[in-house]
PDB file of C-alpha atoms in Angstrom:
ATOM      1  CA  UNK A 234      44.796 113.998 177.568  1.00 53.00           C
ATOM      2  CA  UNK A 235      41.477 113.873 175.448  1.00 52.00           C
ATOM      3  CA  UNK A 236      44.069 115.811 172.673  1.00 54.00           C
ATOM      4  CA  UNK A 237      46.906 113.222 173.089  1.00 47.00           C
ATOM      5  CA  UNK A 238      43.976 110.472 173.099  1.00 50.00           C
ATOM      6  CA  UNK A 239      42.351 111.881 170.183  1.00 49.00           C
ATOM      7  CA  UNK A 240      45.948 111.975 168.091  1.00 47.00           C
ATOM      8  CA  UNK A 241      46.465 108.903 169.333  1.00 47.00           C
ATOM      9  CA  UNK A 242      43.755 107.398 167.388  1.00 44.00           C
ATOM     10  CA  UNK A 243      43.851 109.135 164.541  1.00 46.00           C
ATOM     11  CA  UNK A 244      47.419 108.328 164.064  1.00 48.00           C
ATOM     12  CA  UNK A 245      46.704 104.409 164.342  1.00 45.00           C
ATOM     13  CA  UNK A 246      43.445 105.107 161.791  1.00 47.00           C
ATOM     14  CA  UNK A 247      46.476 106.400 159.322  1.00 45.00           C
ATOM     15  CA  UNK A 248      49.156 102.701 159.638  1.00 42.00           C
ATOM     16  CA  UNK A 249      46.747  99.870 160.225  1.00 41.00           C
ATOM     17  CA  UNK A 250      43.819  99.913 156.953  1.00 47.00           C
ATOM     18  CA  UNK A 251      48.038  99.640 155.452  1.00 42.00           C
ATOM     19  CA  UNK A 252      49.106  97.127 157.780  1.00 41.00           C
ATOM     20  CA  UNK A 253      45.455  95.309 156.812  1.00 43.00           C
ATOM     21  CA  UNK A 254      45.914  95.801 153.236  1.00 49.00           C
ATOM     22  CA  UNK A 255      48.975  93.407 152.991  1.00 47.00           C
ATOM     23  CA  UNK A 256      47.586  90.001 154.594  1.00 64.00           C
ATOM     24  CA  UNK A 257      48.651  87.153 152.931  1.00 64.00           C
ATOM     25  CA  UNK A 258      47.187  84.438 154.127  1.00 62.00           C
ATOM     26  CA  UNK A 259      48.922  81.684 152.204  1.00 60.00           C
ATOM     27  CA  UNK A 260      52.129  83.694 151.136  1.00 56.00           C
ATOM     28  CA  UNK A 261      51.863  83.975 147.206  1.00 60.00           C
ATOM     29  CA  UNK A 262      52.583  87.448 147.401  1.00 59.00           C
ATOM     30  CA  UNK A 263      49.274  88.004 146.103  1.00 68.00           C
ATOM     31  CA  UNK A 264      47.548  90.337 149.503  1.00 66.00           C
ATOM     32  CA  UNK A 265      44.439  88.495 150.488  1.00 69.00           C
ATOM     33  CA  UNK A 266      42.084  91.391 148.702  1.00 60.00           C
ATOM     34  CA  UNK A 267      43.230  90.304 145.665  1.00 62.00           C
ATOM     35  CA  UNK A 268      43.119  87.138 146.045  1.00 67.00           C
ATOM     36  CA  UNK A 269      40.780  84.839 144.392  1.00 68.00           C
ATOM     37  CA  UNK A 270      42.645  81.308 145.829  1.00 77.00           C
ATOM     38  CA  UNK A 271      43.439  81.744 149.738  1.00 68.00           C
ATOM     39  CA  UNK A 272      44.898  78.069 149.917  1.00 72.00           C
ATOM     40  CA  UNK A 273      47.406  77.512 147.230  1.00 70.00           C
ATOM     41  CA  UNK A 274      49.995  75.441 148.398  1.00 68.00           C
ATOM     42  CA  UNK A 275      53.764  77.710 149.348  1.00 60.00           C
ATOM     43  CA  UNK A 276      56.429  77.622 146.294  1.00 57.00           C
ATOM     44  CA  UNK A 277      53.859  77.298 144.026  1.00 65.00           C
ATOM     45  CA  UNK A 278      53.388  80.222 141.062  1.00 64.00           C
ATOM     46  CA  UNK A 279      50.160  81.663 140.592  1.00 70.00           C
ATOM     47  CA  UNK A 280      48.733  83.682 137.699  1.00 68.00           C
ATOM     48  CA  UNK A 281      47.858  87.306 139.505  1.00 62.00           C
ATOM     49  CA  UNK A 282      44.754  86.735 140.703  1.00 67.00           C
ATOM     50  CA  UNK A 283      46.322  84.591 143.317  1.00 67.00           C
ATOM     51  CA  UNK A 284      44.953  80.992 141.211  1.00 72.00           C
ATOM     52  CA  UNK A 285      47.140  78.401 139.908  1.00 68.00           C
ATOM     53  CA  UNK A 286      46.917  77.999 136.008  1.00 62.00           C
ATOM     54  CA  UNK A 287      46.101  74.817 135.659  1.00 56.00           C
ATOM     55  CA  UNK A 288      46.539  73.731 132.199  1.00 54.00           C
ATOM     56  CA  UNK A 289      49.769  74.745 132.223  1.00 49.00           C
ATOM     57  CA  UNK A 290      50.977  73.203 135.075  1.00 45.00           C
ATOM     58  CA  UNK A 291      52.613  69.293 135.209  1.00 40.00           C
ATOM     59  CA  UNK A 292      51.357  66.549 137.204  1.00 36.00           C
ATOM     60  CA  UNK A 293      53.699  63.337 138.407  1.00 37.00           C
ATOM     61  CA  UNK A 294      51.309  61.492 136.210  1.00 37.00           C
ATOM     62  CA  UNK A 295      52.309  58.197 138.138  1.00 39.00           C
ATOM     63  CA  UNK A 296      52.081  59.341 141.487  1.00 39.00           C
ATOM     64  CA  UNK A 297      55.594  58.827 142.619  1.00 44.00           C
ATOM     65  CA  UNK A 298      56.993  61.227 144.914  1.00 41.00           C
ATOM     66  CA  UNK A 299      60.895  59.882 142.824  1.00 40.00           C
ATOM     67  CA  UNK A 300      62.749  62.551 141.218  1.00 40.00           C
ATOM     68  CA  UNK A 301      62.915  60.714 137.312  1.00 39.00           C
ATOM     69  CA  UNK A 302      59.966  61.519 135.124  1.00 35.00           C
ATOM     70  CA  UNK A 303      58.915  59.417 131.776  1.00 38.00           C
ATOM     71  CA  UNK A 304      59.121  61.474 128.789  1.00 35.00           C
ATOM     72  CA  UNK A 305      55.476  61.435 128.356  1.00 35.00           C
ATOM     73  CA  UNK A 306      54.945  63.152 131.298  1.00 35.00           C
ATOM     74  CA  UNK A 307      56.443  66.470 130.391  1.00 34.00           C
ATOM     75  CA  UNK A 308      53.464  68.383 129.416  1.00 34.00           C
ATOM     76  CA  UNK A 309      51.113  67.120 131.338  1.00 33.00           C
ATOM     77  CA  UNK A 310      48.728  68.567 133.344  1.00 35.00           C
ATOM     78  CA  UNK A 311      49.862  69.692 140.867  1.00 35.00           C
ATOM     79  CA  UNK A 312      52.395  71.876 140.692  1.00 41.00           C
ATOM     80  CA  UNK A 313      55.696  70.659 143.595  1.00 42.00           C
ATOM     81  CA  UNK A 314      56.610  68.932 141.003  1.00 56.00           C
ATOM     82  CA  UNK A 315      57.059  71.395 137.634  1.00 59.00           C
ATOM     83  CA  UNK A 316      60.568  72.861 139.332  1.00 64.00           C
ATOM     84  CA  UNK A 317      62.037  69.352 138.953  1.00 71.00           C
ATOM     85  CA  UNK A 318      60.377  69.082 135.901  1.00 70.00           C
ATOM     86  CA  UNK A 319      62.544  72.489 134.334  1.00 69.00           C
ATOM     87  CA  UNK A 320      65.210  71.431 135.441  1.00 71.00           C
ATOM     88  CA  UNK A 321      65.220  68.392 133.799  1.00 75.00           C
ATOM     89  CA  UNK A 322      64.847  70.821 130.781  1.00 75.00           C
ATOM     90  CA  UNK A 323      67.404  72.595 130.905  1.00 71.00           C
ATOM     91  CA  UNK A 324      69.569  70.287 131.229  1.00 74.00           C
ATOM     92  CA  UNK A 325      69.071  68.332 128.540  1.00 77.00           C
ATOM     93  CA  UNK A 326      71.751  67.998 125.583  1.00 77.00           C
ATOM     94  CA  UNK A 327      70.455  68.776 122.766  1.00 81.00           C
ATOM     95  CA  UNK A 328      69.434  72.730 122.291  1.00 79.00           C
ATOM     96  CA  UNK A 329      66.650  71.935 120.304  1.00 83.00           C
ATOM     97  CA  UNK A 330      65.353  69.238 122.309  1.00 81.00           C
ATOM     98  CA  UNK A 331      65.762  71.993 125.501  1.00 77.00           C
ATOM     99  CA  UNK A 332      64.090  73.988 123.734  1.00 79.00           C
ATOM    100  CA  UNK A 333      60.313  72.002 123.460  1.00 81.00           C
ATOM    101  CA  UNK A 334      60.961  70.417 127.006  1.00 78.00           C
ATOM    102  CA  UNK A 335      61.005  73.689 128.590  1.00 75.00           C
ATOM    103  CA  UNK A 336      58.846  75.437 126.236  1.00 75.00           C
ATOM    104  CA  UNK A 337      56.076  72.726 126.700  1.00 74.00           C
ATOM    105  CA  UNK A 338      55.725  72.994 130.614  1.00 73.00           C
ATOM    106  CA  UNK A 339      56.634  77.744 130.557  1.00 78.00           C
ATOM    107  CA  UNK A 340      54.055  79.498 132.953  1.00 85.00           C
ATOM    108  CA  UNK A 341      53.360  82.330 130.848  1.00 92.00           C
ATOM    109  CA  UNK A 342      53.247  85.880 133.291  1.00 93.00           C
ATOM    110  CA  UNK A 343      49.966  87.300 134.906  1.00 94.00           C
ATOM    111  CA  UNK A 344      48.950  90.662 134.568  1.00 95.00           C
ATOM    112  CA  UNK A 345      46.114  92.396 136.378  1.00 94.00           C
ATOM    113  CA  UNK A 346      43.973  94.183 134.062  1.00 94.00           C
ATOM    114  CA  UNK A 347      44.721  96.757 132.026  1.00 95.00           C
ATOM    115  CA  UNK A 348      48.282  97.114 133.602  1.00 96.00           C
ATOM    116  CA  UNK A 349      51.978  96.130 132.055  1.00 96.00           C
ATOM    117  CA  UNK A 350      54.023  96.780 135.255  1.00 95.00           C
ATOM    118  CA  UNK A 351      55.144  92.730 136.510  1.00 93.00           C
ATOM    119  CA  UNK A 352      54.024  91.608 140.326  1.00 91.00           C
ATOM    120  CA  UNK A 353      55.880  89.705 142.318  1.00 87.00           C
ATOM    121  CA  UNK A 354      54.820  86.718 142.279  1.00 86.00           C
ATOM    122  CA  UNK A 355      55.486  86.144 138.268  1.00 88.00           C
ATOM    123  CA  UNK A 356      59.278  86.285 138.951  1.00 87.00           C
ATOM    124  CA  UNK A 357      59.714  83.344 139.513  1.00 84.00           C
ATOM    125  CA  UNK A 358      58.955  82.411 135.949  1.00 85.00           C
ATOM    126  CA  UNK A 359      61.065  84.585 134.578  1.00 88.00           C
ATOM    127  CA  UNK A 360      64.296  83.050 137.174  1.00 86.00           C
ATOM    128  CA  UNK A 361      63.048  79.595 135.496  1.00 81.00           C
ATOM    129  CA  UNK A 362      64.179  81.531 131.953  1.00 84.00           C
ATOM    130  CA  UNK A 363      67.088  82.923 133.060  1.00 84.00           C
ATOM    131  CA  UNK A 364      68.139  79.281 133.801  1.00 79.00           C
ATOM    132  CA  UNK A 365      67.356  77.517 131.132  1.00 79.00           C
ATOM    133  CA  UNK A 366      68.967  80.728 128.807  1.00 78.00           C
ATOM    134  CA  UNK A 367      72.123  80.713 131.177  1.00 78.00           C
ATOM    135  CA  UNK A 368      72.295  77.311 129.992  1.00 77.00           C
ATOM    136  CA  UNK A 369      71.658  76.972 125.659  1.00 78.00           C
ATOM    137  CA  UNK A 370      72.461  81.048 125.419  1.00 80.00           C
ATOM    138  CA  UNK A 371      72.011  80.444 121.386  1.00 80.00           C
ATOM    139  CA  UNK A 372      68.615  79.720 121.866  1.00 82.00           C
ATOM    140  CA  UNK A 373      65.763  82.779 121.088  1.00 88.00           C
ATOM    141  CA  UNK A 374      62.745  84.013 123.007  1.00 90.00           C
ATOM    142  CA  UNK A 375      59.799  85.499 121.300  1.00 94.00           C
ATOM    143  CA  UNK A 376      57.707  87.556 123.707  1.00 96.00           C
ATOM    144  CA  UNK A 377      54.236  87.230 122.595  1.00 97.00           C
ATOM    145  CA  UNK A 378      52.199  89.341 124.956  1.00 98.00           C
ATOM    146  CA  UNK A 379      48.345  89.156 125.063  1.00 98.00           C
ATOM    147  CA  UNK A 380      45.387  91.057 126.490  1.00 98.00           C
ATOM    148  CA  UNK A 381      41.378  90.283 127.208  1.00 97.00           C
ATOM    149  CA  UNK A 382      39.162  91.573 125.321  1.00 96.00           C
ATOM    150  CA  UNK A 383      37.432  94.273 127.366  1.00 96.00           C
ATOM    151  CA  UNK A 384      39.076  98.015 124.938  1.00 95.00           C
ATOM    152  CA  UNK A 385      38.545  98.891 121.716  1.00 96.00           C
ATOM    153  CA  UNK A 386      41.664  97.557 119.230  1.00 96.00           C
ATOM    154  CA  UNK A 387      43.874 100.282 119.674  1.00 97.00           C
ATOM    155  CA  UNK A 388      44.136  99.688 122.986  1.00 97.00           C
ATOM    156  CA  UNK A 389      44.861  96.062 123.137  1.00 97.00           C
ATOM    157  CA  UNK A 390      47.149  96.179 120.959  1.00 98.00           C
ATOM    158  CA  UNK A 391      48.857  98.771 122.504  1.00 98.00           C
ATOM    159  CA  UNK A 392      48.167  96.893 126.108  1.00 98.00           C
ATOM    160  CA  UNK A 393      49.890  93.493 125.182  1.00 98.00           C
ATOM    161  CA  UNK A 394      52.913  95.370 122.684  1.00 98.00           C
ATOM    162  CA  UNK A 395      53.715  96.679 126.174  1.00 98.00           C
ATOM    163  CA  UNK A 396      53.107  93.415 128.759  1.00 98.00           C
ATOM    164  CA  UNK A 397      55.562  92.084 126.531  1.00 97.00           C
ATOM    165  CA  UNK A 398      58.371  95.284 126.538  1.00 97.00           C
ATOM    166  CA  UNK A 399      58.302  94.864 129.991  1.00 97.00           C
ATOM    167  CA  UNK A 400      59.063  91.747 130.243  1.00 96.00           C
ATOM    168  CA  UNK A 401      62.161  92.585 128.371  1.00 95.00           C
ATOM    169  CA  UNK A 402      63.904  94.902 129.823  1.00 95.00           C
ATOM    170  CA  UNK A 403      63.806  93.009 132.951  1.00 93.00           C
ATOM    171  CA  UNK A 404      65.021  89.580 131.335  1.00 92.00           C
ATOM    172  CA  UNK A 405      67.807  92.604 129.297  1.00 92.00           C
ATOM    173  CA  UNK A 406      68.320  94.915 133.426  1.00 93.00           C
ATOM    174  CA  UNK A 407      67.070  92.076 135.770  1.00 90.00           C
ATOM    175  CA  UNK A 408      68.263  89.117 133.800  1.00 86.00           C
ATOM    176  CA  UNK A 409      70.745  89.257 131.697  1.00 84.00           C
ATOM    177  CA  UNK A 410      70.051  88.749 128.403  1.00 87.00           C
ATOM    178  CA  UNK A 411      71.314  89.967 125.133  1.00 86.00           C
ATOM    179  CA  UNK A 412      68.708  92.542 123.821  1.00 87.00           C
ATOM    180  CA  UNK A 413      68.849  90.753 119.576  1.00 86.00           C
ATOM    181  CA  UNK A 414      68.230  86.978 121.466  1.00 87.00           C
ATOM    182  CA  UNK A 415      64.464  88.864 122.435  1.00 92.00           C
ATOM    183  CA  UNK A 416      61.516  89.093 119.880  1.00 95.00           C
ATOM    184  CA  UNK A 417      58.304  91.621 121.251  1.00 97.00           C
ATOM    185  CA  UNK A 418      55.118  90.934 119.418  1.00 97.00           C
ATOM    186  CA  UNK A 419      52.087  92.096 121.160  1.00 98.00           C
ATOM    187  CA  UNK A 420      48.454  90.114 119.393  1.00 97.00           C
ATOM    188  CA  UNK A 421      45.982  92.278 121.116  1.00 97.00           C
ATOM    189  CA  UNK A 422      43.385  89.795 121.969  1.00 97.00           C
ATOM    190  CA  UNK A 423      43.441  87.941 119.293  1.00 96.00           C
ATOM    191  CA  UNK A 424      45.222  85.052 121.043  1.00 95.00           C
ATOM    192  CA  UNK A 425      42.823  83.642 123.423  1.00 95.00           C
ATOM    193  CA  UNK A 426      43.494  80.796 125.770  1.00 93.00           C
ATOM    194  CA  UNK A 427      41.024  80.806 127.383  1.00 93.00           C
ATOM    195  CA  UNK A 428      36.771  82.232 127.763  1.00 94.00           C
ATOM    196  CA  UNK A 429      37.192  86.300 127.452  1.00 96.00           C
ATOM    197  CA  UNK A 430      32.497  85.401 128.840  1.00 95.00           C
ATOM    198  CA  UNK A 431      34.499  84.662 132.528  1.00 93.00           C
ATOM    199  CA  UNK A 432      35.756  86.266 135.419  1.00 92.00           C
ATOM    200  CA  UNK A 433      38.485  83.720 135.496  1.00 90.00           C
ATOM    201  CA  UNK A 434      38.740  82.976 131.474  1.00 92.00           C
ATOM    202  CA  UNK A 435      39.903  86.723 131.559  1.00 94.00           C
ATOM    203  CA  UNK A 436      42.885  86.579 133.452  1.00 93.00           C
ATOM    204  CA  UNK A 437      43.983  83.645 131.634  1.00 92.00           C
ATOM    205  CA  UNK A 438      44.356  86.113 128.650  1.00 96.00           C
ATOM    206  CA  UNK A 439      46.335  88.479 130.159  1.00 96.00           C
ATOM    207  CA  UNK A 440      49.200  87.140 129.526  1.00 96.00           C
ATOM    208  CA  UNK A 441      53.264  87.181 128.327  1.00 96.00           C
ATOM    209  CA  UNK A 442      53.763  84.352 126.682  1.00 95.00           C
ATOM    210  CA  UNK A 443      57.630  82.419 126.096  1.00 92.00           C
ATOM    211  CA  UNK A 444      58.051  81.081 123.014  1.00 91.00           C
ATOM    212  CA  UNK A 445      61.949  79.735 122.861  1.00 86.00           C
ATOM    213  CA  UNK A 446      63.034  78.124 119.099  1.00 85.00           C
ATOM    214  CA  UNK A 447      67.009  76.334 118.861  1.00 79.00           C
ATOM    215  CA  UNK A 448      68.514  78.924 116.303  1.00 67.00           C
TER     216      UNK A 448
END
């Protein structure tokens, strides 16, 4: 009996830690042990650390919960309206206007430190890009990979390019993009989006940005 009880405890000890390792209180795809913001709203696109990039996201400035947005609101900075504005950009008949509109609100894809694998939390951004390109297949996409300041120039240049290539591969293989419509470039840490002296700033700098242009 003692042996059976011991074996049971050993087996439970093997499974319980893994179960608790993936507790996601706010259902944003980032486990609590890595989530710096554990109370983000449902369906919010977050960075790799589970927080919202408030410099990118969009608000309805007049505070009305409606389906119409003034031209001046596109690109302003609360997340519940981001998908609606993205849809309005996608449906613009003029491809140049649509490219400018969509480029002004599209959030980068963010990465963990020293990683180039694309997290599941970042997939909603790729879905929006795919929906837009399906409406305007003639546009070109430039993927700019970036890193934080930690590491040598050679390492960061290679990592930034690897991140851009990872996004390109996903767009081609999972979202049916044409390879000829995508350009990739590594920027290393030369164009920081935030202060590298802070943890939050370095998180925002580990990214791939989408530059969308009309042909």
